[in-house]
């Protein structure tokens, strides 16, 4: 364990009940891929104050750290992570003021969608079923079925470790692009986000959400662990179509398999390692490059 992590661990263990501290926690337990070795330190802050304190401390001690949302877009290495994983899972508050809904970073997108439906406010239906947290969705500009986070976000509140301060970012300051935001290029960490929604009919909102959930079940291999679409959509092409036409559906390396149901997904058939997944990613990229002269870019974040 490196020196920074040792100091961070000592500090965390003395912090008190608002910070759960685990050592050697397998990341396979906290990721939708069900893959990943142990994190040297795994912290679960119970309040925003404890969360900011942990980030500040990690920054000051120069310990490596990684902020984990719901773990649905990450591939942790088999060797694990020799730093601290700081999870947002306990920060799951949701409030609304008229049509402005505010959620903490760890709230699940689906819980946020249900809260909006129950309050008869519309606009977030597209996000129902994306298995991420609010923080992960704001960072990744998550999107589906014609909507993206950037279409509904009003602002986010973040902790800036370099300044040691909480800052507010307006929509424009997010510099949103396809699965991209300013958060992917700075150290700032999302604490909460507000969404500007519109009045709607509860029944109609619910029907739209159910329709989207049904389409996901029909098209996506939700019966197996995965991290969703593996690659970003290249201009003018469909990844699933190229992979399918290349006869790669069902292609397997170790326990990692190109889904039979949706060729844009790699699924864990039970015993996949990160090495299997990475080898399969490279194989797909090679084949698609050869067949279509298209360079695929991985959307899943490899943490090592
Ligand atoms: C079955 C399945 C279907 C999916 N469908 C879709 C889809 O339709 N559309 C889509 O866009 N995505 C989809 N995804 C991918 C994934 O759910 C999204 O990218 C989601 O937004 C990731 O959120 P998360 O909380 O799981 O983030 P994580 O996987 O935990 O983290 C992703 C990145 O965000 C960072 N991060 C997380 N929280 C914070 C924070 N509070 N502050 C700063 N950085 C943070 C992490 O450090 C990491 O870099 C799917 C995944 C699966 C498994």
Short mmCIF file of C-alpha atoms and ligand atoms in Angstrom, two decimals:
data_model
loop_
_atom_site.label_atom_id
_atom_site.label_comp_id
_atom_site.label_asym_id
_atom_site.label_seq_id
_atom_site.Cartn_x
_atom_site.Cartn_y
_atom_site.Cartn_z
CA UNK A 1 0.00 0.00 0.00
CA UNK A 2 1.53 3.33 -1.02
CA UNK A 3 2.20 6.01 1.54
CA UNK A 4 -0.68 8.31 0.47
CA UNK A 5 -3.19 5.46 0.78
CA UNK A 6 -1.82 4.50 4.19
CA UNK A 7 -2.33 8.05 5.45
CA UNK A 8 -5.78 8.28 3.86
CA UNK A 9 -6.81 4.99 5.48
CA UNK A 10 -5.65 6.16 8.89
CA UNK A 11 -7.59 9.41 8.47
CA UNK A 12 -10.72 7.60 7.18
CA UNK A 13 -10.76 5.11 10.08
CA UNK A 14 -10.72 8.00 12.52
CA UNK A 15 -13.42 10.02 10.71
CA UNK A 16 -16.44 8.46 12.37
CA UNK A 17 -19.73 6.86 11.38
CA UNK A 18 -20.35 9.09 8.34
CA UNK A 19 -17.60 7.30 6.46
CA UNK A 20 -17.70 3.53 5.89
CA UNK A 21 -14.20 2.15 5.31
CA UNK A 22 -13.40 -1.18 3.64
CA UNK A 23 -10.02 -2.61 2.66
CA UNK A 24 -9.45 -5.01 -0.21
CA UNK A 25 -13.06 -4.81 -1.37
CA UNK A 26 -13.51 -6.73 -4.68
CA UNK A 27 -14.69 -4.31 -7.37
CA UNK A 28 -16.59 -7.16 -9.05
CA UNK A 29 -19.19 -6.57 -6.30
CA UNK A 30 -19.72 -2.96 -7.31
CA UNK A 31 -19.75 -3.02 -11.10
CA UNK A 32 -22.42 -4.09 -13.57
CA UNK A 33 -19.78 -6.18 -15.43
CA UNK A 34 -19.16 -8.16 -12.19
CA UNK A 35 -15.42 -7.94 -12.96
CA UNK A 36 -12.54 -6.38 -11.05
CA UNK A 37 -10.01 -7.17 -8.35
CA UNK A 38 -9.75 -5.52 -4.93
CA UNK A 39 -9.53 -1.81 -4.24
CA UNK A 40 -6.84 -1.05 -1.64
CA UNK A 41 -9.34 1.24 0.08
CA UNK A 42 -13.09 1.51 -0.53
CA UNK A 43 -14.83 4.50 1.06
CA UNK A 44 -18.58 5.03 1.25
CA UNK A 45 -19.30 8.54 2.59
CA UNK A 46 -22.79 8.87 4.06
CA UNK A 47 -23.06 12.65 3.69
CA UNK A 48 -21.88 15.25 1.18
CA UNK A 49 -19.69 16.69 3.93
CA UNK A 50 -17.92 13.35 4.48
CA UNK A 51 -17.66 12.87 0.72
CA UNK A 52 -15.95 16.25 0.20
CA UNK A 53 -13.72 15.63 3.22
CA UNK A 54 -12.60 12.26 1.79
CA UNK A 55 -11.85 13.79 -1.62
CA UNK A 56 -9.99 16.70 0.01
CA UNK A 57 -7.95 14.27 2.12
CA UNK A 58 -7.14 12.03 -0.86
CA UNK A 59 -6.00 15.10 -2.77
CA UNK A 60 -3.85 16.38 0.10
CA UNK A 61 -2.22 13.01 0.78
CA UNK A 62 -1.69 12.52 -2.98
CA UNK A 63 -3.41 9.15 -2.78
CA UNK A 64 -4.76 7.85 -6.08
CA UNK A 65 -8.53 7.89 -6.02
CA UNK A 66 -11.44 7.04 -8.28
CA UNK A 67 -15.02 8.24 -7.82
CA UNK A 68 -17.51 5.42 -8.41
CA UNK A 69 -21.16 5.96 -9.25
CA UNK A 70 -23.20 2.88 -9.98
CA UNK A 71 -20.30 1.17 -11.75
CA UNK A 72 -22.24 0.63 -14.98
CA UNK A 73 -19.72 2.12 -17.39
CA UNK A 74 -16.44 0.89 -15.93
CA UNK A 75 -14.16 -2.11 -16.26
CA UNK A 76 -11.94 -2.55 -13.21
CA UNK A 77 -8.77 -4.48 -13.84
CA UNK A 78 -8.38 -8.04 -12.51
CA UNK A 79 -5.37 -6.81 -10.54
CA UNK A 80 -7.62 -4.34 -8.72
CA UNK A 81 -6.93 -0.70 -7.93
CA UNK A 82 -4.06 0.31 -5.67
CA UNK A 83 -5.76 3.56 -4.61
CA UNK A 84 -9.03 4.57 -2.98
CA UNK A 85 -12.39 4.05 -4.62
CA UNK A 86 -14.81 6.63 -3.22
CA UNK A 87 -18.43 5.66 -3.83
CA UNK A 88 -21.37 8.05 -4.15
CA UNK A 89 -23.95 5.32 -3.47
CA UNK A 90 -25.14 6.70 -0.11
CA UNK A 91 -25.72 10.22 -1.49
CA UNK A 92 -29.13 9.52 -2.95
CA UNK A 93 -31.41 12.40 -1.92
CA UNK A 94 -33.99 13.69 -4.42
CA UNK A 95 -36.00 16.92 -3.97
CA UNK A 96 -38.05 19.10 -6.27
CA UNK A 97 -39.24 22.66 -6.38
CA UNK A 98 -41.98 22.98 -8.98
CA UNK A 99 -40.50 21.58 -12.17
CA UNK A 100 -36.90 21.85 -10.98
CA UNK A 101 -35.77 18.44 -9.71
CA UNK A 102 -32.52 18.19 -7.77
CA UNK A 103 -30.79 14.90 -7.05
CA UNK A 104 -27.59 14.00 -5.26
CA UNK A 105 -24.84 12.33 -7.29
CA UNK A 106 -25.50 8.81 -6.04
CA UNK A 107 -29.25 8.77 -6.72
CA UNK A 108 -30.07 6.21 -9.39
CA UNK A 109 -31.37 7.63 -12.65
CA UNK A 110 -34.30 5.25 -12.54
CA UNK A 111 -35.27 6.41 -9.03
CA UNK A 112 -35.09 10.02 -10.27
CA UNK A 113 -37.31 9.15 -13.25
CA UNK A 114 -39.88 7.51 -10.96
CA UNK A 115 -39.88 10.51 -8.60
CA UNK A 116 -40.45 12.85 -11.56
CA UNK A 117 -43.31 10.63 -12.82
CA UNK A 118 -44.97 10.57 -9.38
CA UNK A 119 -44.75 14.38 -9.25
CA UNK A 120 -46.23 14.61 -12.79
CA UNK A 121 -43.17 16.29 -14.25
CA UNK A 122 -41.93 15.18 -17.64
CA UNK A 123 -38.69 15.24 -19.62
CA UNK A 124 -36.53 12.55 -18.06
CA UNK A 125 -38.38 9.52 -19.42
CA UNK A 126 -35.62 8.81 -21.95
CA UNK A 127 -33.24 8.04 -19.06
CA UNK A 128 -35.42 5.37 -17.49
CA UNK A 129 -33.52 2.09 -17.44
CA UNK A 130 -30.03 3.58 -17.90
CA UNK A 131 -28.44 1.77 -14.93
CA UNK A 132 -26.29 4.69 -13.78
CA UNK A 133 -26.26 7.27 -11.03
CA UNK A 134 -26.99 10.96 -11.50
CA UNK A 135 -23.28 11.79 -11.14
CA UNK A 136 -22.24 9.20 -13.74
CA UNK A 137 -24.97 10.39 -16.11
CA UNK A 138 -23.98 14.05 -15.80
CA UNK A 139 -20.31 13.18 -16.40
CA UNK A 140 -21.02 10.85 -19.35
CA UNK A 141 -23.88 12.90 -20.85
CA UNK A 142 -25.86 9.69 -20.77
CA UNK A 143 -28.51 9.39 -23.41
CA UNK A 144 -31.01 7.05 -24.99
CA UNK A 145 -34.15 7.02 -27.13
CA UNK A 146 -33.67 10.53 -28.49
CA UNK A 147 -32.73 12.28 -25.23
CA UNK A 148 -29.49 13.21 -23.50
CA UNK A 149 -28.73 14.63 -20.06
CA UNK A 150 -27.67 17.91 -21.67
CA UNK A 151 -31.27 18.41 -22.88
CA UNK A 152 -32.67 18.57 -19.34
CA UNK A 153 -29.81 19.66 -17.08
CA UNK A 154 -30.15 23.09 -15.45
CA UNK A 155 -26.93 23.08 -13.42
CA UNK A 156 -24.67 20.87 -11.35
CA UNK A 157 -22.91 21.39 -8.04
CA UNK A 158 -19.38 20.03 -7.81
CA UNK A 159 -16.46 19.73 -5.44
CA UNK A 160 -13.21 21.08 -6.86
CA UNK A 161 -10.31 19.30 -5.10
CA UNK A 162 -7.71 21.75 -6.40
CA UNK A 163 -9.62 24.75 -4.97
CA UNK A 164 -10.94 22.77 -2.00
CA UNK A 165 -14.30 24.44 -2.70
CA UNK A 166 -17.82 23.67 -3.84
CA UNK A 167 -18.63 25.26 -7.20
CA UNK A 168 -21.74 25.59 -9.39
CA UNK A 169 -21.67 24.88 -13.10
CA UNK A 170 -24.33 26.29 -15.43
CA UNK A 171 -25.41 24.09 -18.36
CA UNK A 172 -23.06 25.92 -20.77
CA UNK A 173 -20.09 25.30 -18.50
CA UNK A 174 -20.50 21.54 -18.95
CA UNK A 175 -19.16 21.77 -22.55
CA UNK A 176 -21.34 18.82 -23.47
CA UNK A 177 -20.61 16.57 -26.44
CA UNK A 178 -21.47 12.99 -27.37
CA UNK A 179 -20.78 11.00 -24.15
CA UNK A 180 -18.49 13.83 -23.12
CA UNK A 181 -18.48 16.71 -20.63
CA UNK A 182 -16.03 19.02 -18.90
CA UNK A 183 -16.04 16.58 -15.97
CA UNK A 184 -14.13 14.06 -18.09
CA UNK A 185 -11.33 16.58 -18.45
CA UNK A 186 -11.06 18.08 -14.94
CA UNK A 187 -10.74 16.77 -11.40
CA UNK A 188 -14.12 18.18 -10.35
CA UNK A 189 -16.60 15.81 -8.80
CA UNK A 190 -20.37 16.04 -9.12
CA UNK A 191 -22.19 16.38 -5.80
CA UNK A 192 -25.68 17.05 -7.16
CA UNK A 193 -27.51 18.10 -10.29
CA UNK A 194 -30.73 19.96 -11.07
CA UNK A 195 -32.95 19.15 -14.02
CA UNK A 196 -35.39 21.61 -15.62
CA UNK A 197 -38.50 19.55 -16.43
CA UNK A 198 -42.01 20.41 -17.60
CA UNK A 199 -45.50 19.70 -16.26
CA UNK A 200 -46.91 16.44 -17.63
CA UNK A 201 -49.51 13.76 -17.14
CA UNK A 202 -48.50 11.05 -14.69
CA UNK A 203 -50.14 8.28 -16.73
CA UNK A 204 -48.53 9.39 -19.99
CA UNK A 205 -45.11 9.74 -18.36
CA UNK A 206 -45.44 6.26 -16.83
CA UNK A 207 -46.57 4.77 -20.16
CA UNK A 208 -43.54 6.26 -21.94
CA UNK A 209 -41.21 4.90 -19.26
CA UNK A 210 -42.78 1.43 -19.50
CA UNK A 211 -42.47 1.50 -23.28
CA UNK A 212 -38.77 2.37 -23.02
CA UNK A 213 -38.18 -0.31 -20.37
CA UNK A 214 -39.88 -2.88 -22.64
CA UNK A 215 -37.70 -1.87 -25.59
CA UNK A 216 -34.58 -2.29 -23.43
CA UNK A 217 -35.63 -5.76 -22.30
CA UNK A 218 -36.36 -6.76 -25.91
CA UNK A 219 -33.10 -5.44 -27.39
CA UNK A 220 -30.45 -5.56 -24.67
CA UNK A 221 -28.88 -8.63 -23.01
CA UNK A 222 -30.00 -7.58 -19.53
CA UNK A 223 -29.84 -11.22 -18.40
CA UNK A 224 -26.01 -11.07 -18.36
CA UNK A 225 -23.57 -8.68 -16.64
CA UNK A 226 -22.22 -6.00 -19.00
CA UNK A 227 -21.28 -2.33 -19.09
CA UNK A 228 -23.71 -1.42 -21.86
CA UNK A 229 -22.59 -0.39 -25.34
CA UNK A 230 -18.88 -0.99 -25.61
CA UNK A 231 -18.06 1.54 -28.31
CA UNK A 232 -19.04 5.10 -29.10
CA UNK A 233 -21.18 5.44 -32.22
CA UNK A 234 -18.88 6.41 -35.10
CA UNK A 235 -20.18 9.06 -37.53
CA UNK A 236 -22.28 7.47 -40.26
CA UNK A 237 -22.06 3.88 -38.94
CA UNK A 238 -23.81 1.58 -36.52
CA UNK A 239 -21.48 -0.47 -34.33
CA UNK A 240 -23.96 -3.33 -33.81
CA UNK A 241 -24.50 -3.69 -37.54
CA UNK A 242 -20.76 -3.73 -38.36
CA UNK A 243 -20.04 -6.28 -35.62
CA UNK A 244 -22.95 -8.47 -36.71
CA UNK A 245 -22.02 -8.30 -40.42
CA UNK A 246 -18.47 -9.30 -39.39
CA UNK A 247 -19.92 -12.53 -37.97
CA UNK A 248 -18.77 -11.69 -34.47
CA UNK A 249 -22.07 -12.28 -32.64
CA UNK A 250 -21.40 -14.97 -30.05
CA UNK A 251 -17.61 -14.69 -30.54
CA UNK A 252 -15.96 -15.49 -27.23
CA UNK A 253 -12.62 -14.96 -25.52
CA UNK A 254 -12.51 -16.69 -22.15
CA UNK A 255 -15.70 -15.68 -20.34
CA UNK A 256 -16.30 -12.54 -22.42
CA UNK A 257 -18.71 -12.82 -25.33
CA UNK A 258 -20.11 -10.54 -28.03
CA UNK A 259 -23.80 -10.63 -27.14
CA UNK A 260 -26.01 -12.76 -29.39
CA UNK A 261 -28.86 -10.36 -28.64
CA UNK A 262 -27.11 -7.01 -29.24
CA UNK A 263 -23.77 -7.03 -31.04
CA UNK A 264 -22.79 -3.68 -29.50
CA UNK A 265 -22.56 -5.31 -26.05
CA UNK A 266 -19.90 -7.56 -24.55
CA UNK A 267 -21.38 -9.77 -21.85
CA UNK A 268 -19.77 -11.61 -18.98
CA UNK A 269 -20.84 -15.26 -19.30
CA UNK A 270 -19.89 -15.93 -15.69
CA UNK A 271 -16.14 -16.09 -15.45
CA UNK A 272 -14.92 -13.20 -17.60
CA UNK A 273 -11.78 -11.36 -16.55
CA UNK A 274 -10.83 -7.82 -17.54
CA UNK A 275 -8.12 -9.39 -19.68
CA UNK A 276 -10.78 -11.39 -21.61
CA UNK A 277 -12.88 -8.26 -22.16
CA UNK A 278 -9.91 -6.15 -23.29
CA UNK A 279 -8.75 -8.88 -25.70
CA UNK A 280 -12.26 -9.11 -27.15
CA UNK A 281 -12.46 -5.30 -27.49
CA UNK A 282 -9.18 -5.33 -29.44
CA UNK A 283 -10.33 -8.21 -31.61
CA UNK A 284 -13.55 -6.39 -32.53
CA UNK A 285 -11.62 -3.20 -33.28
CA UNK A 286 -9.19 -5.09 -35.53
CA UNK A 287 -11.95 -6.84 -37.47
CA UNK A 288 -14.02 -3.67 -37.92
CA UNK A 289 -10.94 -1.71 -38.99
CA UNK A 290 -10.13 -4.36 -41.57
CA UNK A 291 -13.70 -4.70 -42.88
CA UNK A 292 -14.87 -1.07 -42.76
CA UNK A 293 -11.77 1.12 -42.26
CA UNK A 294 -13.54 2.49 -39.18
CA UNK A 295 -11.67 3.15 -35.93
CA UNK A 296 -13.88 2.21 -32.96
CA UNK A 297 -13.47 4.14 -29.73
CA UNK A 298 -14.21 2.41 -26.44
CA UNK A 299 -16.91 4.05 -24.31
CA UNK A 300 -16.28 1.88 -21.25
CA UNK A 301 -13.69 3.26 -18.81
CA UNK A 302 -10.88 0.83 -17.94
CA UNK A 303 -9.70 1.45 -14.38
CA UNK A 304 -6.34 0.02 -13.36
C1 LIG B 1 -27.26 -2.69 -19.48
C2 LIG B 1 -26.69 -1.29 -19.66
C3 LIG B 1 -27.36 -0.37 -20.46
C4 LIG B 1 -26.84 0.92 -20.64
N1 LIG B 1 -27.53 1.80 -21.42
C5 LIG B 1 -27.05 3.04 -21.59
C6 LIG B 1 -27.76 3.99 -22.38
O1 LIG B 1 -28.82 3.71 -22.93
N2 LIG B 1 -27.22 5.23 -22.52
C7 LIG B 1 -26.04 5.59 -21.92
O2 LIG B 1 -25.62 6.75 -22.07
N3 LIG B 1 -25.35 4.72 -21.15
C8 LIG B 1 -25.83 3.47 -20.97
N4 LIG B 1 -25.13 2.58 -20.19
C9 LIG B 1 -23.84 2.98 -19.60
C10 LIG B 1 -23.94 3.63 -18.20
O3 LIG B 1 -25.10 3.19 -17.51
C11 LIG B 1 -23.92 5.15 -18.28
O4 LIG B 1 -22.72 5.63 -18.86
C12 LIG B 1 -24.08 5.81 -16.90
O5 LIG B 1 -24.24 7.19 -17.07
C13 LIG B 1 -22.88 5.56 -15.98
O6 LIG B 1 -23.23 5.96 -14.67
P1 LIG B 1 -22.60 5.28 -13.38
O7 LIG B 1 -23.14 5.97 -12.19
O8 LIG B 1 -22.79 3.82 -13.42
O9 LIG B 1 -21.08 5.68 -13.58
P2 LIG B 1 -19.78 4.81 -13.25
O10 LIG B 1 -19.73 3.66 -14.19
O11 LIG B 1 -19.72 4.54 -11.81
O12 LIG B 1 -18.65 5.88 -13.64
C14 LIG B 1 -18.52 6.33 -14.98
C15 LIG B 1 -17.54 7.52 -14.98
O13 LIG B 1 -18.14 8.61 -14.30
C16 LIG B 1 -17.31 9.01 -13.20
N5 LIG B 1 -18.20 9.43 -12.11
C17 LIG B 1 -19.21 8.75 -11.54
N6 LIG B 1 -19.81 9.51 -10.61
C18 LIG B 1 -19.16 10.69 -10.60
C19 LIG B 1 -19.28 11.88 -9.85
N7 LIG B 1 -20.23 12.02 -8.90
N8 LIG B 1 -18.43 12.91 -10.10
C20 LIG B 1 -17.45 12.78 -11.04
N9 LIG B 1 -17.26 11.66 -11.77
C21 LIG B 1 -18.11 10.64 -11.54
C22 LIG B 1 -16.48 7.80 -12.84
O14 LIG B 1 -15.29 8.19 -12.18
C23 LIG B 1 -16.23 7.22 -14.22
O15 LIG B 1 -15.21 7.92 -14.86
C24 LIG B 1 -25.63 1.29 -20.00
C25 LIG B 1 -24.97 0.36 -19.17
C26 LIG B 1 -25.49 -0.91 -19.00
C27 LIG B 1 -24.80 -1.89 -18.09
#
